XYZ file of C-alpha atoms in Angstrom:
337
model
C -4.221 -19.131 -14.382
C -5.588 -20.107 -11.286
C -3.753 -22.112 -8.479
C -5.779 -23.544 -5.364
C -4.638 -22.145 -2.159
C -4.586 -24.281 1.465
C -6.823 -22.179 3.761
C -5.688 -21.607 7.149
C -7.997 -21.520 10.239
C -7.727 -17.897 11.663
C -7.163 -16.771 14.970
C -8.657 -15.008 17.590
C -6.316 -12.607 19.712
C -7.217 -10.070 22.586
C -4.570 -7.590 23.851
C -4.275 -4.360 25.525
C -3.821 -0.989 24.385
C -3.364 2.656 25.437
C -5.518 4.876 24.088
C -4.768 8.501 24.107
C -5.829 9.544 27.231
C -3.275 7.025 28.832
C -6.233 4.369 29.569
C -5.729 0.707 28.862
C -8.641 -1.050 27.417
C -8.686 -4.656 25.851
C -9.284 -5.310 22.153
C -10.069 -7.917 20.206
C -8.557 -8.320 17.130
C -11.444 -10.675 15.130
C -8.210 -11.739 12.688
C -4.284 -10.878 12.720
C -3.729 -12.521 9.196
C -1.470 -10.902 7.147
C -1.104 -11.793 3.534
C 1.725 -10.732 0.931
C 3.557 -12.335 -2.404
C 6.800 -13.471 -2.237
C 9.505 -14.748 -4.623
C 12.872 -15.863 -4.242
C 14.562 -12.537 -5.468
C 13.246 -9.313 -7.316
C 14.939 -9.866 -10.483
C 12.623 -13.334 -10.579
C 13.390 -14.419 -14.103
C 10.968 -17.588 -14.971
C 10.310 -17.580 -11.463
C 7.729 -18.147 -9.259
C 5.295 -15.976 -6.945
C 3.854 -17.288 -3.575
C 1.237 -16.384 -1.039
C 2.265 -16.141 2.008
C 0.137 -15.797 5.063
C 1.138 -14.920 8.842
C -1.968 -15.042 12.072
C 0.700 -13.607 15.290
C -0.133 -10.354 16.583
C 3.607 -10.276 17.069
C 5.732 -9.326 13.742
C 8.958 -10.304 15.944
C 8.088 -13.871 16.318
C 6.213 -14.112 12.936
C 6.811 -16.455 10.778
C 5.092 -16.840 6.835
C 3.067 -19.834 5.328
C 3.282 -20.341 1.898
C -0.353 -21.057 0.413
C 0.510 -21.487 -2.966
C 1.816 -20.117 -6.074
C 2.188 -18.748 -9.599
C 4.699 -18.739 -12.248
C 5.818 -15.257 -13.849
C 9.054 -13.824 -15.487
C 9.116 -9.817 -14.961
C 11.738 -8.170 -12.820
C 9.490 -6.627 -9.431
C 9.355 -4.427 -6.974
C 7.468 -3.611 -3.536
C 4.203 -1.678 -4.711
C 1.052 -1.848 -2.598
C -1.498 -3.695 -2.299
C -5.142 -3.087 -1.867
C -7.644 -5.686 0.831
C -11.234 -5.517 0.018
C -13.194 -6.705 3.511
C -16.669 -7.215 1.317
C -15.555 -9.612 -0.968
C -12.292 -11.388 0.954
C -9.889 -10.614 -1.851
C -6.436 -8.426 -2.441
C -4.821 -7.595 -5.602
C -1.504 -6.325 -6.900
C -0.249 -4.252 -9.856
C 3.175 -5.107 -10.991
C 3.655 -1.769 -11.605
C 7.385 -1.694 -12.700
C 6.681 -3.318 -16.148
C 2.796 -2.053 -16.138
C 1.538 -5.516 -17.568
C 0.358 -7.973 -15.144
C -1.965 -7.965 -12.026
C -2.611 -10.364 -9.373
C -5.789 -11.265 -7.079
C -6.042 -13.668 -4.594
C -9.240 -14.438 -3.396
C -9.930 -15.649 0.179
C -13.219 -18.037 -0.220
C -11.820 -18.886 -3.226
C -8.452 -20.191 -2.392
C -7.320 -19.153 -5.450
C -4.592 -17.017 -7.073
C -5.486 -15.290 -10.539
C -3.562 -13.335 -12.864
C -4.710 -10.741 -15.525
C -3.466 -8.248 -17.960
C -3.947 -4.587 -17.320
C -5.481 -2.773 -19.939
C -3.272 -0.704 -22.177
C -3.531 2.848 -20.749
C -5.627 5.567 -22.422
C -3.089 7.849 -21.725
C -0.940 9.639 -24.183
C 2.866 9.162 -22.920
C 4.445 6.795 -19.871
C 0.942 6.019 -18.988
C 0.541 3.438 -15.965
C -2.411 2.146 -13.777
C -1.312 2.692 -10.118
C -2.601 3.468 -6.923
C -5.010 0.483 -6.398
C -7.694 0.941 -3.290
C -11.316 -0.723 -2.807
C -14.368 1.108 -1.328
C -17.246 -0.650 -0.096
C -15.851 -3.766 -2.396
C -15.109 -1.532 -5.782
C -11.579 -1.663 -7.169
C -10.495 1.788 -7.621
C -7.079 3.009 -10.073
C -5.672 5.961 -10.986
C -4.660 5.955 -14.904
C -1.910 8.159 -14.626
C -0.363 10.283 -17.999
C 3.266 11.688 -17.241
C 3.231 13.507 -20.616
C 5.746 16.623 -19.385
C 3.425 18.934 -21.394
C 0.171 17.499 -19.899
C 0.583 15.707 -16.740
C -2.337 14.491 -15.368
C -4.531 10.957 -14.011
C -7.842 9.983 -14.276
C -9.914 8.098 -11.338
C -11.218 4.695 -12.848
C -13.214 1.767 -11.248
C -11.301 -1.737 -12.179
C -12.507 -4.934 -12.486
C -10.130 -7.234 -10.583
C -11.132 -10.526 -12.617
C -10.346 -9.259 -15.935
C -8.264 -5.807 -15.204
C -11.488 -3.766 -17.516
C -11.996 -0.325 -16.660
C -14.985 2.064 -16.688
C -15.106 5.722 -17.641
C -12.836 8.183 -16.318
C -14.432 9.741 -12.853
C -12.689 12.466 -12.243
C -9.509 14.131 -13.554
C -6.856 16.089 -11.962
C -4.541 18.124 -13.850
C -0.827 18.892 -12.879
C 1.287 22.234 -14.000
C 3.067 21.384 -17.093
C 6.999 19.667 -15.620
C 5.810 18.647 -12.550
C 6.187 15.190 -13.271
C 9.566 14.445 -15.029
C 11.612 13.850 -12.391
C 9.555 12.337 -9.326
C 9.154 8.861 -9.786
C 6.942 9.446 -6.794
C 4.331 10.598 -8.913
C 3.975 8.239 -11.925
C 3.579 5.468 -8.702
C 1.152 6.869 -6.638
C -0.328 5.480 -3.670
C -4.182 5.282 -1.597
C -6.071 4.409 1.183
C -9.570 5.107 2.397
C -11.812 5.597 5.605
C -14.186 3.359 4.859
C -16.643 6.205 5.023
C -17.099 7.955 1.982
C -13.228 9.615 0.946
C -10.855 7.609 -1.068
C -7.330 9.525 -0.880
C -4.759 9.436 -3.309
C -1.288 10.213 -2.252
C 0.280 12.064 -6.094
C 3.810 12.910 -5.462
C 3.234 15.519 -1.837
C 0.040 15.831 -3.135
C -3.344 14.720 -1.412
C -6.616 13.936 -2.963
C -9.376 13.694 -1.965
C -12.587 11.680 -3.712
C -15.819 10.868 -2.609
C -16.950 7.890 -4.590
C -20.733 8.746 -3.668
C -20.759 12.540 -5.060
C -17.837 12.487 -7.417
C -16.253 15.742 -5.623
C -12.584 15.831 -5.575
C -11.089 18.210 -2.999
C -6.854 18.901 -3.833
C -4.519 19.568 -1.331
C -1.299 20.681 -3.171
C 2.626 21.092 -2.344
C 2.061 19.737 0.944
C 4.763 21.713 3.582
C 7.309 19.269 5.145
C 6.823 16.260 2.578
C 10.264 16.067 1.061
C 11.525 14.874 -2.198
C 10.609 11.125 -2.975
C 7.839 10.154 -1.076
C 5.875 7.224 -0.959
C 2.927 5.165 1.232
C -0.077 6.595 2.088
C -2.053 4.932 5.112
C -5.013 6.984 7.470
C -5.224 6.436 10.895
C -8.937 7.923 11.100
C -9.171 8.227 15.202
C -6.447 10.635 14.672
C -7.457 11.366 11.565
C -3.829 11.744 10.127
C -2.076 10.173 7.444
C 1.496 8.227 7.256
C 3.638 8.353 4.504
C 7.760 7.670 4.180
C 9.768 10.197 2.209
C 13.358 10.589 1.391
C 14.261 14.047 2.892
C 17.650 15.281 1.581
C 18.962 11.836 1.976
C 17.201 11.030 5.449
C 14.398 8.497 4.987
C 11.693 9.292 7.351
C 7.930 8.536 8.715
C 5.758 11.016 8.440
C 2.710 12.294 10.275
C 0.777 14.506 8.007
C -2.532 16.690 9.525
C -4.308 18.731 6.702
C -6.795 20.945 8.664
C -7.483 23.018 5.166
C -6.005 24.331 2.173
C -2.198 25.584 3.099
C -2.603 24.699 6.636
C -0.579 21.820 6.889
C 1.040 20.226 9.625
C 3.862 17.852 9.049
C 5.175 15.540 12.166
C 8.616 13.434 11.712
C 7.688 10.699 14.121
C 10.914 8.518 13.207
C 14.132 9.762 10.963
C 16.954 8.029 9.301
C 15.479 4.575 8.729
C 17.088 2.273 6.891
C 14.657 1.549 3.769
C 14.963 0.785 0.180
C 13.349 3.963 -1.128
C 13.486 2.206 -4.948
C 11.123 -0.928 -3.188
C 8.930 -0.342 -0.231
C 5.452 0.003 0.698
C 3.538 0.638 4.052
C 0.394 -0.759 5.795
C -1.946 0.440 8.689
C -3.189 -1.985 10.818
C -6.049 -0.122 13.029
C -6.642 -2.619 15.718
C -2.838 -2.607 17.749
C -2.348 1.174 15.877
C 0.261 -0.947 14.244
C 2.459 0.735 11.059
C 4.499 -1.667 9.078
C 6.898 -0.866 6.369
C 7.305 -3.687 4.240
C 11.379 -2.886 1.977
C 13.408 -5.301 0.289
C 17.218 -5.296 -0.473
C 18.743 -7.385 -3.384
C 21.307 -9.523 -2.877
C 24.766 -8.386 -2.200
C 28.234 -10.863 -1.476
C 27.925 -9.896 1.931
C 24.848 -11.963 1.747
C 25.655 -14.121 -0.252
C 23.144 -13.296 -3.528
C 20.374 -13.395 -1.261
C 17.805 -11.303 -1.451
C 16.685 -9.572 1.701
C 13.460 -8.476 3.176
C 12.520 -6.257 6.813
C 8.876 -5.841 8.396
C 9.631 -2.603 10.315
C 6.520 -2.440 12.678
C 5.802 1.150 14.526
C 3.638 0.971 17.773
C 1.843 4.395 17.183
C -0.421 4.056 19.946
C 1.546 5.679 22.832
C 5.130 7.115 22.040
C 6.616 5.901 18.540
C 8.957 3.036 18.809
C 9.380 0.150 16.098
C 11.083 -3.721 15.775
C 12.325 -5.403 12.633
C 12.279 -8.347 11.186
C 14.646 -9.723 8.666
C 13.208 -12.100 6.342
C 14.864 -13.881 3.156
C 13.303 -13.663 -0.218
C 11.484 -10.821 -1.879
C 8.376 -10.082 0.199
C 5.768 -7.708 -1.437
C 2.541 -6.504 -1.544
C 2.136 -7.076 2.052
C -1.485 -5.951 2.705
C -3.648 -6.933 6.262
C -6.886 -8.368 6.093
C -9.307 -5.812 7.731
C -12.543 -7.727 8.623
């Protein structure tokens, strides 16, 4: 199905920022567009998806534009999405029912829909963990299977939702999985470089799409129990993540300077977030963090369905604003250039 989309024009913003050392310098962020889906509440039966689009730098005064949309009638929630700068295009696994994906392409203007393939797994098999690399679609194809847990690396077509062969596999100890829901929806990001990581419950991965190696950094220390998001701040060269730790939901800061020598940073505790619907997005230029939950409607708001933008200024000392918004809004991804 495709839908044309109203293109924007894009804007050009400079501002300062403190780099470590305490300087200010001035930079230019080439494009502050955010995109992200959006529907009028999470259940969303024979409803209707949107694109929305916001240009500020500023998440406070922001305010979306809807593009366009698509009809579909599966109950949702907030998994991540996954920009790829070559090609101008993001896409989106509905995850929860493991049927349907969703790429919107830039030059385009237009909003596509396709079925994911039916697992090769043996038992609660799902495709998750979407990320591109040098404009290559790449999913994990994870198998829960209690006796056998394990995923298998896969390059995706995002037009049709076909996969190649299996690039790698990682094994898990038999058990691992049955209770963590943060493992059968696992989460990525890249540098850009030559590592894709994989975030698999507080497990890292590492692959390198250009040798095939995958490097496994296990039981990470100070990741609690359900723990989701994984975004790399590569100046640092640190990773983000939000966990639920003994019923505190926090943001992480997680170094890995080898195997079992971890260090684990809580840069911001008791937030309030969804931990059943969220997902989190770097934004290099600003060293901007936003956590993107969603909260379904109660009487105190009247049925409405609620969604926050929590943005963390990570440049100097941690501090964060929020932004209420009404509607489900997910898949919130920014468009690097």
């Amino acid at each position: 199905m495709k839908i044309k989309i109203l293109l924007l024009i894009l804007i050009v913003i400079s501002f300062s920022c403190t780099e470590d050392d305490g300087t200010a310098t001035t930079i230019t962020c080439t494009d502050n567009t955010y995109y992200a889906l959006r529907s009028s509440n999470m259940g969303n039966p024979n409803g209707v998806i949107d694109v929305i689009q916001n240009t500020t730098s500023n998440i406070t005064t922001s305010s979306f534009t809807v593009n366009g949309g698509i009809g579909i009638s599966n109950s949702l929630r907030n998994h991540p999405s996954a920009w790829d700068k070559i090609n101008k295009r993001f896409v989106w696994f509905d995850q929860e029912e493991g049927v349907d994906g969703f790429v919107y392409d830039e030059t385009s203007n237009t909003l596509n829909n396709f079925s994911l393939p039916a697992t090769a797994q043996t038992n609660l098999g799902r495709f998750t963990a979407p990320v591109f690399f040098q404009g290559v679609l790449y999913v994990l194809d994870f198998d829960a299977n209690p006796a056998a847990p394990r995923f298998d690396i896969h390059i995706m077509n995002p037009s049709n939702g076909s996969i190649g062969p299996s690039l790698g596999q990682v094994l898990f100890n038999p058990g691992t999985l049955v209770t963590d829901g943060s493992f059968t929806f696992a989460t990525s990001t890249t540098n850009d470089v030559d590592t894709i990581y994989f975030r698999v419950g507080n497990d890292i991965i590492y692959f390198n799409p250009i040798s095939g190696i995958i490097t496994d950094y296990r039981s990470i220390n100070g990741i609690g129990g359900f723990t989701t998001g994984l975004e790399y701040n590569a100046d640092k060269d640190v990773f983000y993540a939000v966990t639920d730790n003994q019923g505190s939901i926090d943001l992480l800061e997680i170094k890995i300077n080898g195997a079992n020598n971890y260090s684990v940073t809580v840069l911001e505790d008791n937030l309030n977030i969804n931990m059943d619907s969220v997902s989190i997005e770097w934004k290099d230029c600003g060293k901007r963090l936003h956590i993107v939950t969603n909260f379904p409607g109660s009487p105190s708001s009247g049925g409405q369905d609620i969604s926050e933008i929590i943005e963390f200024n990570l440049d100097a000392s941690p501090s964060f604003v929020t932004q209420s918004f009404n509607g489900f809004i997910f898949g919130f991804v920014h468009k690097q250039v």
